[in-house]
Structures are given as structure tokens and as C-alpha cells.
JSON list of C-alpha atoms in Angstrom, two decimals:
[
{"chain": "A", "resi": 960, "resn": "THR", "atom": "CA", "xyz": [16.23, -4.50, -4.26]},
{"chain": "A", "resi": 961, "resn": "GLN", "atom": "CA", "xyz": [14.65, -1.82, -1.44]},
{"chain": "A", "resi": 962, "resn": "LEU", "atom": "CA", "xyz": [13.82, -4.08, 1.44]},
{"chain": "A", "resi": 963, "resn": "LEU", "atom": "CA", "xyz": [11.48, -2.44, 4.71]},
{"chain": "A", "resi": 964, "resn": "GLU", "atom": "CA", "xyz": [11.52, -4.37, 7.60]},
{"chain": "A", "resi": 965, "resn": "GLN", "atom": "CA", "xyz": [9.42, -3.84, 10.95]},
{"chain": "A", "resi": 966, "resn": "SER", "atom": "CA", "xyz": [10.19, -4.93, 13.29]},
{"chain": "A", "resi": 967, "resn": "PRO", "atom": "CA", "xyz": [8.95, -6.30, 15.87]},
{"chain": "A", "resi": 968, "resn": "GLN", "atom": "CA", "xyz": [6.04, -8.52, 13.44]},
{"chain": "A", "resi": 969, "resn": "PHE", "atom": "CA", "xyz": [4.04, -8.82, 15.89]},
{"chain": "A", "resi": 970, "resn": "LEU", "atom": "CA", "xyz": [2.68, -7.89, 19.05]},
{"chain": "A", "resi": 971, "resn": "SER", "atom": "CA", "xyz": [0.30, -8.88, 22.20]},
{"chain": "A", "resi": 972, "resn": "ILE", "atom": "CA", "xyz": [-0.30, -6.16, 24.58]},
{"chain": "A", "resi": 973, "resn": "GLN", "atom": "CA", "xyz": [-2.66, -5.31, 27.74]},
{"chain": "A", "resi": 974, "resn": "GLU", "atom": "CA", "xyz": [-4.55, -2.26, 27.41]},
{"chain": "A", "resi": 975, "resn": "GLY", "atom": "CA", "xyz": [-3.41, 1.04, 28.54]},
{"chain": "A", "resi": 976, "resn": "GLU", "atom": "CA", "xyz": [1.02, -0.59, 28.10]},
{"chain": "A", "resi": 977, "resn": "ASN", "atom": "CA", "xyz": [2.77, 1.31, 26.36]},
{"chain": "A", "resi": 978, "resn": "LEU", "atom": "CA", "xyz": [5.01, 0.20, 22.99]},
{"chain": "A", "resi": 979, "resn": "THR", "atom": "CA", "xyz": [6.87, 1.39, 19.25]},
{"chain": "A", "resi": 980, "resn": "VAL", "atom": "CA", "xyz": [7.18, -0.51, 16.11]},
{"chain": "A", "resi": 981, "resn": "TYR", "atom": "CA", "xyz": [10.02, -0.54, 14.56]},
{"chain": "A", "resi": 982, "resn": "CYS", "atom": "CA", "xyz": [10.61, 1.00, 10.81]},
{"chain": "A", "resi": 983, "resn": "ASN", "atom": "CA", "xyz": [14.44, 0.34, 8.87]},
{"chain": "A", "resi": 984, "resn": "SER", "atom": "CA", "xyz": [15.62, 0.50, 5.49]},
{"chain": "A", "resi": 985, "resn": "SER", "atom": "CA", "xyz": [18.88, 0.35, 3.61]},
{"chain": "A", "resi": 986, "resn": "SER", "atom": "CA", "xyz": [18.09, 3.51, 1.22]},
{"chain": "A", "resi": 987, "resn": "VAL", "atom": "CA", "xyz": [17.23, 6.95, 1.97]},
{"chain": "A", "resi": 988, "resn": "PHE", "atom": "CA", "xyz": [12.90, 7.58, 1.12]},
{"chain": "A", "resi": 989, "resn": "SER", "atom": "CA", "xyz": [12.19, 10.76, 0.20]},
{"chain": "A", "resi": 990, "resn": "SER", "atom": "CA", "xyz": [9.09, 10.31, 1.68]},
{"chain": "A", "resi": 991, "resn": "LEU", "atom": "CA", "xyz": [7.13, 7.48, 4.73]},
{"chain": "A", "resi": 992, "resn": "GLN", "atom": "CA", "xyz": [3.57, 6.66, 5.35]},
{"chain": "A", "resi": 993, "resn": "TRP", "atom": "CA", "xyz": [1.99, 4.72, 7.72]},
{"chain": "A", "resi": 994, "resn": "TYR", "atom": "CA", "xyz": [-0.70, 3.22, 6.92]},
{"chain": "A", "resi": 995, "resn": "ARG", "atom": "CA", "xyz": [-3.14, 0.72, 8.98]},
{"chain": "A", "resi": 996, "resn": "GLN", "atom": "CA", "xyz": [-5.13, -2.51, 7.45]},
{"chain": "A", "resi": 997, "resn": "GLU", "atom": "CA", "xyz": [-7.91, -4.32, 9.04]},
{"chain": "A", "resi": 998, "resn": "PRO", "atom": "CA", "xyz": [-8.61, -7.41, 7.78]},
{"chain": "A", "resi": 999, "resn": "GLY", "atom": "CA", "xyz": [-9.82, -7.18, 4.26]},
{"chain": "A", "resi": 1000, "resn": "GLU", "atom": "CA", "xyz": [-10.02, -3.84, 3.07]},
{"chain": "A", "resi": 1001, "resn": "GLY", "atom": "CA", "xyz": [-7.40, -1.54, 1.52]},
{"chain": "A", "resi": 1002, "resn": "PRO", "atom": "CA", "xyz": [-4.36, 0.03, 4.08]},
{"chain": "A", "resi": 1003, "resn": "VAL", "atom": "CA", "xyz": [-5.76, 2.91, 5.14]},
{"chain": "A", "resi": 1004, "resn": "LEU", "atom": "CA", "xyz": [-2.73, 6.67, 5.76]},
{"chain": "A", "resi": 1005, "resn": "LEU", "atom": "CA", "xyz": [-2.26, 7.72, 9.28]},
{"chain": "A", "resi": 1006, "resn": "VAL", "atom": "CA", "xyz": [0.50, 9.74, 8.41]},
{"chain": "A", "resi": 1007, "resn": "THR", "atom": "CA", "xyz": [3.11, 10.87, 6.34]},
{"chain": "A", "resi": 1008, "resn": "VAL", "atom": "CA", "xyz": [6.26, 11.84, 7.41]},
{"chain": "A", "resi": 1009, "resn": "VAL", "atom": "CA", "xyz": [8.41, 13.82, 4.96]},
{"chain": "A", "resi": 1010, "resn": "THR", "atom": "CA", "xyz": [12.31, 15.69, 6.37]},
{"chain": "A", "resi": 1011, "resn": "GLY", "atom": "CA", "xyz": [14.16, 14.05, 8.21]},
{"chain": "A", "resi": 1012, "resn": "GLY", "atom": "CA", "xyz": [14.05, 14.64, 11.61]},
{"chain": "A", "resi": 1013, "resn": "GLU", "atom": "CA", "xyz": [10.84, 15.75, 11.63]},
{"chain": "A", "resi": 1014, "resn": "VAL", "atom": "CA", "xyz": [7.87, 14.38, 14.72]},
{"chain": "A", "resi": 1015, "resn": "LYS", "atom": "CA", "xyz": [4.00, 13.81, 13.32]},
{"chain": "A", "resi": 1016, "resn": "LYS", "atom": "CA", "xyz": [1.39, 13.05, 16.43]},
{"chain": "A", "resi": 1017, "resn": "LEU", "atom": "CA", "xyz": [-1.60, 12.37, 15.92]},
{"chain": "A", "resi": 1018, "resn": "LYS", "atom": "CA", "xyz": [-3.15, 11.76, 19.27]},
{"chain": "A", "resi": 1019, "resn": "ARG", "atom": "CA", "xyz": [-1.63, 8.84, 21.37]},
{"chain": "A", "resi": 1020, "resn": "LEU", "atom": "CA", "xyz": [0.19, 8.56, 18.40]},
{"chain": "A", "resi": 1021, "resn": "THR", "atom": "CA", "xyz": [3.66, 9.84, 18.69]},
{"chain": "A", "resi": 1022, "resn": "PHE", "atom": "CA", "xyz": [5.52, 9.41, 14.00]},
{"chain": "A", "resi": 1023, "resn": "GLN", "atom": "CA", "xyz": [9.59, 10.24, 14.08]},
{"chain": "A", "resi": 1024, "resn": "PHE", "atom": "CA", "xyz": [11.21, 9.88, 10.67]},
{"chain": "A", "resi": 1025, "resn": "GLY", "atom": "CA", "xyz": [15.09, 9.30, 11.20]},
{"chain": "A", "resi": 1026, "resn": "ASP", "atom": "CA", "xyz": [17.77, 12.25, 10.38]},
{"chain": "A", "resi": 1027, "resn": "ALA", "atom": "CA", "xyz": [19.20, 9.65, 7.44]},
{"chain": "A", "resi": 1028, "resn": "ARG", "atom": "CA", "xyz": [15.22, 8.74, 5.97]},
{"chain": "A", "resi": 1029, "resn": "LYS", "atom": "CA", "xyz": [16.32, 5.27, 6.70]},
{"chain": "A", "resi": 1030, "resn": "ASP", "atom": "CA", "xyz": [13.89, 4.21, 9.16]},
{"chain": "A", "resi": 1031, "resn": "SER", "atom": "CA", "xyz": [10.44, 5.61, 11.24]},
{"chain": "A", "resi": 1032, "resn": "SER", "atom": "CA", "xyz": [9.24, 4.60, 14.00]},
{"chain": "A", "resi": 1033, "resn": "LEU", "atom": "CA", "xyz": [5.53, 4.70, 15.19]},
{"chain": "A", "resi": 1034, "resn": "HIS", "atom": "CA", "xyz": [5.17, 5.15, 18.95]},
{"chain": "A", "resi": 1035, "resn": "ILE", "atom": "CA", "xyz": [1.31, 4.56, 20.35]},
{"chain": "A", "resi": 1036, "resn": "THR", "atom": "CA", "xyz": [0.85, 5.10, 23.78]},
{"chain": "A", "resi": 1037, "resn": "ALA", "atom": "CA", "xyz": [-1.70, 4.27, 26.98]},
{"chain": "A", "resi": 1038, "resn": "ALA", "atom": "CA", "xyz": [-3.29, 1.71, 23.77]},
{"chain": "A", "resi": 1039, "resn": "GLN", "atom": "CA", "xyz": [-6.71, 0.24, 23.69]},
{"chain": "A", "resi": 1040, "resn": "PRO", "atom": "CA", "xyz": [-8.20, -2.28, 21.96]},
{"chain": "A", "resi": 1041, "resn": "GLY", "atom": "CA", "xyz": [-9.56, -0.52, 19.16]},
{"chain": "A", "resi": 1042, "resn": "ASP", "atom": "CA", "xyz": [-5.53, -0.04, 18.23]},
{"chain": "A", "resi": 1043, "resn": "THR", "atom": "CA", "xyz": [-6.00, -3.25, 17.12]},
{"chain": "A", "resi": 1044, "resn": "GLY", "atom": "CA", "xyz": [-4.63, -4.40, 13.04]},
{"chain": "A", "resi": 1045, "resn": "LEU", "atom": "CA", "xyz": [-1.36, -4.11, 11.07]},
{"chain": "A", "resi": 1046, "resn": "TYR", "atom": "CA", "xyz": [0.73, -1.41, 11.26]},
{"chain": "A", "resi": 1047, "resn": "LEU", "atom": "CA", "xyz": [2.99, -0.76, 7.68]},
{"chain": "A", "resi": 1048, "resn": "CYS", "atom": "CA", "xyz": [5.30, 1.34, 6.68]},
{"chain": "A", "resi": 1049, "resn": "ALA", "atom": "CA", "xyz": [5.88, 3.13, 3.01]},
{"chain": "A", "resi": 1050, "resn": "GLY", "atom": "CA", "xyz": [8.93, 3.90, 1.45]},
{"chain": "A", "resi": 1051, "resn": "ARG", "atom": "CA", "xyz": [8.43, 6.18, -1.19]},
{"chain": "A", "resi": 1052, "resn": "LEU", "atom": "CA", "xyz": [11.01, 6.39, -3.03]},
{"chain": "A", "resi": 1053, "resn": "ASN", "atom": "CA", "xyz": [12.82, 9.99, -4.88]},
{"chain": "A", "resi": 1054, "resn": "THR", "atom": "CA", "xyz": [13.51, 7.76, -8.70]},
{"chain": "A", "resi": 1055, "resn": "GLY", "atom": "CA", "xyz": [10.92, 7.11, -10.79]},
{"chain": "A", "resi": 1056, "resn": "PHE", "atom": "CA", "xyz": [6.79, 7.63, -10.13]},
{"chain": "A", "resi": 1057, "resn": "GLN", "atom": "CA", "xyz": [7.57, 7.65, -6.57]},
{"chain": "A", "resi": 1058, "resn": "LYS", "atom": "CA", "xyz": [6.04, 4.38, -6.03]},
{"chain": "A", "resi": 1059, "resn": "LEU", "atom": "CA", "xyz": [5.96, 2.64, -2.20]},
{"chain": "A", "resi": 1060, "resn": "VAL", "atom": "CA", "xyz": [8.18, 0.19, -0.96]},
{"chain": "A", "resi": 1061, "resn": "PHE", "atom": "CA", "xyz": [6.34, -1.06, 2.23]},
{"chain": "A", "resi": 1062, "resn": "GLY", "atom": "CA", "xyz": [7.20, -2.90, 5.16]},
{"chain": "A", "resi": 1063, "resn": "THR", "atom": "CA", "xyz": [7.12, -5.73, 6.64]},
{"chain": "A", "resi": 1064, "resn": "GLY", "atom": "CA", "xyz": [3.84, -5.43, 8.81]},
{"chain": "A", "resi": 1065, "resn": "THR", "atom": "CA", "xyz": [3.69, -4.80, 12.72]},
{"chain": "A", "resi": 1066, "resn": "ARG", "atom": "CA", "xyz": [0.57, -6.54, 13.68]},
{"chain": "A", "resi": 1067, "resn": "LEU", "atom": "CA", "xyz": [-0.95, -5.29, 17.14]},
{"chain": "A", "resi": 1068, "resn": "LEU", "atom": "CA", "xyz": [-2.77, -7.31, 19.34]},
{"chain": "A", "resi": 1069, "resn": "VAL", "atom": "CA", "xyz": [-3.85, -5.28, 22.56]},
{"chain": "A", "resi": 1070, "resn": "SER", "atom": "CA", "xyz": [-6.67, -6.75, 25.10]},
{"chain": "A", "resi": 1071, "resn": "PRO", "atom": "CA", "xyz": [-8.63, -5.43, 27.85]},
{"chain": "B", "resi": 77, "resn": "GLU", "atom": "CA", "xyz": [-13.85, 12.35, 2.01]},
{"chain": "B", "resi": 78, "resn": "PRO", "atom": "CA", "xyz": [-13.18, 11.41, -1.12]},
{"chain": "B", "resi": 79, "resn": "GLU", "atom": "CA", "xyz": [-12.01, 7.22, -2.12]},
{"chain": "B", "resi": 80, "resn": "VAL", "atom": "CA", "xyz": [-10.40, 5.03, -4.30]},
{"chain": "B", "resi": 81, "resn": "THR", "atom": "CA", "xyz": [-13.41, 2.94, -5.10]},
{"chain": "B", "resi": 82, "resn": "GLN", "atom": "CA", "xyz": [-12.02, -1.25, -6.77]},
{"chain": "B", "resi": 83, "resn": "THR", "atom": "CA", "xyz": [-14.31, -3.55, -8.19]},
{"chain": "B", "resi": 84, "resn": "PRO", "atom": "CA", "xyz": [-15.57, -6.45, -8.03]},
{"chain": "B", "resi": 85, "resn": "SER", "atom": "CA", "xyz": [-14.51, -7.04, -4.03]},
{"chain": "B", "resi": 86, "resn": "HIS", "atom": "CA", "xyz": [-13.47, -11.37, -4.98]},
{"chain": "B", "resi": 87, "resn": "GLN", "atom": "CA", "xyz": [-13.29, -12.83, -7.91]},
{"chain": "B", "resi": 88, "resn": "VAL", "atom": "CA", "xyz": [-13.16, -16.02, -8.69]},
{"chain": "B", "resi": 89, "resn": "THR", "atom": "CA", "xyz": [-11.82, -17.56, -12.26]},
{"chain": "B", "resi": 90, "resn": "GLN", "atom": "CA", "xyz": [-10.66, -20.16, -13.26]},
{"chain": "B", "resi": 91, "resn": "MET", "atom": "CA", "xyz": [-6.51, -20.41, -14.65]},
{"chain": "B", "resi": 92, "resn": "GLY", "atom": "CA", "xyz": [-5.58, -19.19, -17.96]},
{"chain": "B", "resi": 93, "resn": "GLN", "atom": "CA", "xyz": [-9.05, -17.60, -18.10]},
{"chain": "B", "resi": 94, "resn": "GLU", "atom": "CA", "xyz": [-8.72, -13.11, -18.51]},
{"chain": "B", "resi": 95, "resn": "VAL", "atom": "CA", "xyz": [-9.79, -11.07, -15.30]},
{"chain": "B", "resi": 96, "resn": "ILE", "atom": "CA", "xyz": [-9.55, -7.20, -15.57]},
{"chain": "B", "resi": 97, "resn": "LEU", "atom": "CA", "xyz": [-9.85, -5.92, -12.46]},
{"chain": "B", "resi": 98, "resn": "ARG", "atom": "CA", "xyz": [-11.86, -1.98, -12.04]},
{"chain": "B", "resi": 99, "resn": "CYS", "atom": "CA", "xyz": [-9.88, 1.01, -10.30]},
{"chain": "B", "resi": 100, "resn": "VAL", "atom": "CA", "xyz": [-12.48, 4.56, -10.02]},
{"chain": "B", "resi": 101, "resn": "PRO", "atom": "CA", "xyz": [-9.57, 6.95, -8.51]},
{"chain": "B", "resi": 102, "resn": "ILE", "atom": "CA", "xyz": [-10.05, 9.88, -6.26]},
{"chain": "B", "resi": 103, "resn": "SER", "atom": "CA", "xyz": [-11.45, 12.91, -9.33]},
{"chain": "B", "resi": 104, "resn": "ASN", "atom": "CA", "xyz": [-9.11, 15.26, -9.60]},
{"chain": "B", "resi": 105, "resn": "HIS", "atom": "CA", "xyz": [-6.29, 12.21, -9.11]},
{"chain": "B", "resi": 106, "resn": "LEU", "atom": "CA", "xyz": [-3.07, 12.48, -11.92]},
{"chain": "B", "resi": 107, "resn": "TYR", "atom": "CA", "xyz": [-0.62, 9.55, -10.73]},
{"chain": "B", "resi": 108, "resn": "PHE", "atom": "CA", "xyz": [-1.78, 5.27, -10.97]},
{"chain": "B", "resi": 109, "resn": "TYR", "atom": "CA", "xyz": [-1.06, 2.49, -8.99]},
{"chain": "B", "resi": 110, "resn": "TRP", "atom": "CA", "xyz": [-1.27, -1.13, -8.85]},
{"chain": "B", "resi": 111, "resn": "TYR", "atom": "CA", "xyz": [0.04, -2.92, -5.83]},
{"chain": "B", "resi": 112, "resn": "ARG", "atom": "CA", "xyz": [-0.47, -6.52, -4.79]},
{"chain": "B", "resi": 113, "resn": "GLN", "atom": "CA", "xyz": [-0.51, -8.39, -1.83]},
{"chain": "B", "resi": 114, "resn": "ILE", "atom": "CA", "xyz": [0.22, -12.03, -1.90]},
{"chain": "B", "resi": 115, "resn": "LEU", "atom": "CA", "xyz": [-1.82, -13.64, 1.64]},
{"chain": "B", "resi": 116, "resn": "GLY", "atom": "CA", "xyz": [0.27, -13.05, 4.55]},
{"chain": "B", "resi": 117, "resn": "GLN", "atom": "CA", "xyz": [3.41, -11.68, 2.64]},
{"chain": "B", "resi": 118, "resn": "LYS", "atom": "CA", "xyz": [3.76, -7.46, 1.93]},
{"chain": "B", "resi": 119, "resn": "VAL", "atom": "CA", "xyz": [2.08, -5.46, -0.83]},
{"chain": "B", "resi": 120, "resn": "GLU", "atom": "CA", "xyz": [3.82, -5.11, -3.93]},
{"chain": "B", "resi": 121, "resn": "PHE", "atom": "CA", "xyz": [3.89, -2.29, -6.53]},
{"chain": "B", "resi": 122, "resn": "LEU", "atom": "CA", "xyz": [3.36, -3.54, -9.55]},
{"chain": "B", "resi": 123, "resn": "VAL", "atom": "CA", "xyz": [2.00, -1.10, -12.09]},
{"chain": "B", "resi": 124, "resn": "SER", "atom": "CA", "xyz": [2.06, 2.91, -12.10]},
{"chain": "B", "resi": 125, "resn": "PHE", "atom": "CA", "xyz": [0.27, 4.88, -14.45]},
{"chain": "B", "resi": 126, "resn": "TYR", "atom": "CA", "xyz": [1.06, 8.39, -15.48]},
{"chain": "B", "resi": 127, "resn": "ASN", "atom": "CA", "xyz": [-0.45, 11.26, -18.97]},
{"chain": "B", "resi": 128, "resn": "ASN", "atom": "CA", "xyz": [-1.51, 7.91, -19.69]},
{"chain": "B", "resi": 129, "resn": "GLU", "atom": "CA", "xyz": [1.35, 6.22, -19.58]},
{"chain": "B", "resi": 130, "resn": "ILE", "atom": "CA", "xyz": [3.00, 3.37, -17.70]},
{"chain": "B", "resi": 131, "resn": "SER", "atom": "CA", "xyz": [5.58, 5.41, -15.95]},
{"chain": "B", "resi": 132, "resn": "GLU", "atom": "CA", "xyz": [6.95, 2.47, -13.99]},
{"chain": "B", "resi": 133, "resn": "LYS", "atom": "CA", "xyz": [6.87, -1.53, -13.78]},
{"chain": "B", "resi": 134, "resn": "SER", "atom": "CA", "xyz": [7.28, -4.00, -11.72]},
{"chain": "B", "resi": 135, "resn": "GLU", "atom": "CA", "xyz": [9.70, -7.04, -12.74]},
{"chain": "B", "resi": 136, "resn": "ILE", "atom": "CA", "xyz": [6.05, -8.76, -11.89]},
{"chain": "B", "resi": 137, "resn": "PHE", "atom": "CA", "xyz": [4.07, -6.60, -14.24]},
{"chain": "B", "resi": 138, "resn": "ASP", "atom": "CA", "xyz": [4.85, -9.63, -16.74]},
{"chain": "B", "resi": 139, "resn": "ASP", "atom": "CA", "xyz": [3.31, -9.03, -20.46]},
{"chain": "B", "resi": 140, "resn": "GLN", "atom": "CA", "xyz": [-0.24, -10.29, -18.81]},
{"chain": "B", "resi": 141, "resn": "PHE", "atom": "CA", "xyz": [-0.53, -7.45, -17.24]},
{"chain": "B", "resi": 142, "resn": "SER", "atom": "CA", "xyz": [-2.05, -4.58, -18.96]},
{"chain": "B", "resi": 143, "resn": "VAL", "atom": "CA", "xyz": [-3.52, -1.41, -16.85]},
{"chain": "B", "resi": 144, "resn": "GLU", "atom": "CA", "xyz": [-5.53, 1.35, -19.15]},
{"chain": "B", "resi": 145, "resn": "ARG", "atom": "CA", "xyz": [-7.50, 4.21, -18.24]},
{"chain": "B", "resi": 146, "resn": "PRO", "atom": "CA", "xyz": [-9.91, 4.48, -20.24]},
{"chain": "B", "resi": 147, "resn": "ASP", "atom": "CA", "xyz": [-12.42, 7.39, -20.44]},
{"chain": "B", "resi": 148, "resn": "GLY", "atom": "CA", "xyz": [-10.95, 9.28, -17.32]},
{"chain": "B", "resi": 149, "resn": "SER", "atom": "CA", "xyz": [-12.58, 7.67, -14.63]},
{"chain": "B", "resi": 150, "resn": "ASN", "atom": "CA", "xyz": [-12.05, 4.22, -14.45]},
{"chain": "B", "resi": 151, "resn": "PHE", "atom": "CA", "xyz": [-8.39, 2.84, -14.13]},
{"chain": "B", "resi": 152, "resn": "THR", "atom": "CA", "xyz": [-8.58, -0.67, -15.06]},
{"chain": "B", "resi": 153, "resn": "LEU", "atom": "CA", "xyz": [-5.89, -4.28, -14.19]},
{"chain": "B", "resi": 154, "resn": "LYS", "atom": "CA", "xyz": [-6.08, -6.78, -17.26]},
{"chain": "B", "resi": 155, "resn": "ILE", "atom": "CA", "xyz": [-4.52, -10.62, -16.29]},
{"chain": "B", "resi": 156, "resn": "ARG", "atom": "CA", "xyz": [-4.65, -11.68, -19.82]},
{"chain": "B", "resi": 157, "resn": "SER", "atom": "CA", "xyz": [-4.09, -15.54, -19.36]},
{"chain": "B", "resi": 158, "resn": "THR", "atom": "CA", "xyz": [-4.08, -16.49, -15.54]},
{"chain": "B", "resi": 159, "resn": "LYS", "atom": "CA", "xyz": [-1.69, -18.00, -12.86]},
{"chain": "B", "resi": 160, "resn": "LEU", "atom": "CA", "xyz": [-2.69, -19.84, -9.67]},
{"chain": "B", "resi": 161, "resn": "GLU", "atom": "CA", "xyz": [0.27, -17.38, -8.40]},
{"chain": "B", "resi": 162, "resn": "ASP", "atom": "CA", "xyz": [-1.78, -14.85, -9.63]},
{"chain": "B", "resi": 163, "resn": "SER", "atom": "CA", "xyz": [-4.33, -15.54, -6.26]},
{"chain": "B", "resi": 164, "resn": "ALA", "atom": "CA", "xyz": [-3.75, -11.84, -3.76]},
{"chain": "B", "resi": 165, "resn": "MET", "atom": "CA", "xyz": [-4.55, -9.89, -2.85]},
{"chain": "B", "resi": 166, "resn": "TYR", "atom": "CA", "xyz": [-5.13, -6.15, -5.67]},
{"chain": "B", "resi": 167, "resn": "PHE", "atom": "CA", "xyz": [-4.89, -2.82, -4.57]},
{"chain": "B", "resi": 168, "resn": "CYS", "atom": "CA", "xyz": [-4.76, 0.86, -6.74]},
{"chain": "B", "resi": 169, "resn": "ALA", "atom": "CA", "xyz": [-3.77, 3.30, -5.14]},
{"chain": "B", "resi": 170, "resn": "SER", "atom": "CA", "xyz": [-4.11, 7.90, -6.05]},
{"chain": "B", "resi": 171, "resn": "MET", "atom": "CA", "xyz": [-2.12, 10.61, -6.00]},
{"chain": "B", "resi": 172, "resn": "GLY", "atom": "CA", "xyz": [-3.03, 14.26, -6.61]},
{"chain": "B", "resi": 173, "resn": "GLN", "atom": "CA", "xyz": [-0.34, 15.92, -7.21]},
{"chain": "B", "resi": 174, "resn": "GLY", "atom": "CA", "xyz": [3.58, 14.45, -6.51]},
{"chain": "B", "resi": 175, "resn": "ASN", "atom": "CA", "xyz": [4.44, 14.99, -3.19]},
{"chain": "B", "resi": 176, "resn": "GLN", "atom": "CA", "xyz": [0.88, 13.80, -1.82]},
{"chain": "B", "resi": 177, "resn": "PRO", "atom": "CA", "xyz": [0.42, 10.65, 0.29]},
{"chain": "B", "resi": 178, "resn": "GLN", "atom": "CA", "xyz": [-1.32, 7.67, -1.94]},
{"chain": "B", "resi": 179, "resn": "HIS", "atom": "CA", "xyz": [-5.19, 6.87, -1.01]},
{"chain": "B", "resi": 180, "resn": "PHE", "atom": "CA", "xyz": [-5.80, 2.75, -1.25]},
{"chain": "B", "resi": 181, "resn": "GLY", "atom": "CA", "xyz": [-9.39, 1.50, -2.55]},
{"chain": "B", "resi": 182, "resn": "ASP", "atom": "CA", "xyz": [-10.62, -1.37, -0.30]},
{"chain": "B", "resi": 183, "resn": "GLY", "atom": "CA", "xyz": [-8.73, -4.20, -2.44]},
{"chain": "B", "resi": 184, "resn": "THR", "atom": "CA", "xyz": [-10.54, -7.22, -5.07]},
{"chain": "B", "resi": 185, "resn": "ARG", "atom": "CA", "xyz": [-9.80, -10.52, -3.39]},
{"chain": "B", "resi": 186, "resn": "LEU", "atom": "CA", "xyz": [-8.35, -13.09, -6.91]},
{"chain": "B", "resi": 187, "resn": "SER", "atom": "CA", "xyz": [-8.82, -16.35, -6.54]},
{"chain": "B", "resi": 188, "resn": "ILE", "atom": "CA", "xyz": [-7.36, -18.37, -9.10]},
{"chain": "B", "resi": 189, "resn": "LEU", "atom": "CA", "xyz": [-8.51, -22.59, -9.49]}
]
């Protein structure tokens, strides 16, 4: 069974702080997506990383895919209250029709 | 921007009844998926659908579940005889070509009484 572990599960920080969320697995993924999910809504895609070692930036968010394509990280610089939400990583397997295996999620609260 | 739409947003059903959850994927997408999320748990894969047939299904997707794309636009998930443990958020997703990301709808909250 493929498993994606995210850490931390919960993070409560002050506005302006930096943070990193980690997503780890023993499985190799063809790509990894990061989503953000608001209460009562579906996951909204933030970024896809495909190549081992790839780094992508989305404003204050930096995403990295591990060299072995088994892990990923999301770093937020100078967090703002608008960053509050549930962050999900989801790995796409090479087999079958590319179902996503979701991580356990990181719930972020940024206080003003 | 094109989006995946799901109806209804909330469905309340008596245990043992049949329920159909509906999805309209993004129009030029080829791959379709159903996932579910039990309250407080992670999102789990149920089934993938391509070229008018199921391409992969999880152990959750037993004989009580079926999917259909009856008219080339709607993609439905049917649960034949609902159980209490079917209560969850059900998400539909669609994808264009093989290496593109999956886009999700806002989900249907299914409550089984």
C-alpha cells in the first residue's frame, strides 16, 4: 500500500513567519501535486512537480521534488493569514491510470 | 477557467437506499476519477474511468458501486444499497492528457442515516 506521510499535521504560526511542510514516501512517483483545500470545497491545484530535484516557485510558495521522486516539500515565506488552509500533497503513480495517492494533510493557521 | 462541477452539494439518504452522485468534468478531458474523503481522514481513490470503461478501482469500490458516462458529458457514481460507512465527501476529478494534473470538483457530501 502506497503511503504519503505529511508533517507536521498541524501548524499554527504568526503572520510573517516562514514554514516548511514535508511530504514523504517509500514509493516513487511519476509526479507530485500540491493542493490546497478549503472547508466544504474540493482540492485546488497549486503546482505539479515532475522531475527529480525540480523546484517551482509560486509567489511566496516554493515547492521542491526530491531527487529520487519519493518526497517533496512546500516552503512558505512570510506567511499571511490568507495562507490559512489545508495543504495536501498527492503523488501520481507510474502504474495503471495514474490515480493519485494523497498525503495525510497539513492544516495551517496563520494568525495576524 | 473551466471547472469540474458536482451535484448535489449535499445528499441525505436512508441506509439501504440507492444514491447517484453526478459530475460534469472539464469538457475536453479524457480521464475521470472518483475519490472519497471520510470526515477527518485523507482523500482516497475509488475508481478511474477512461475510454468508456473502468481502468482501475480500489478495494473500496465493491459491487455496490458503479460508474457511468451515459451521454458524453456527465460522469456518475452510483451506490446501490448505501451503508452508514458510505457517509463521506465524494470528489470527482478529471484530467486531460496523461501527464496533466487532475482537477477536482467541490464534492458531494453524502450523509447516510
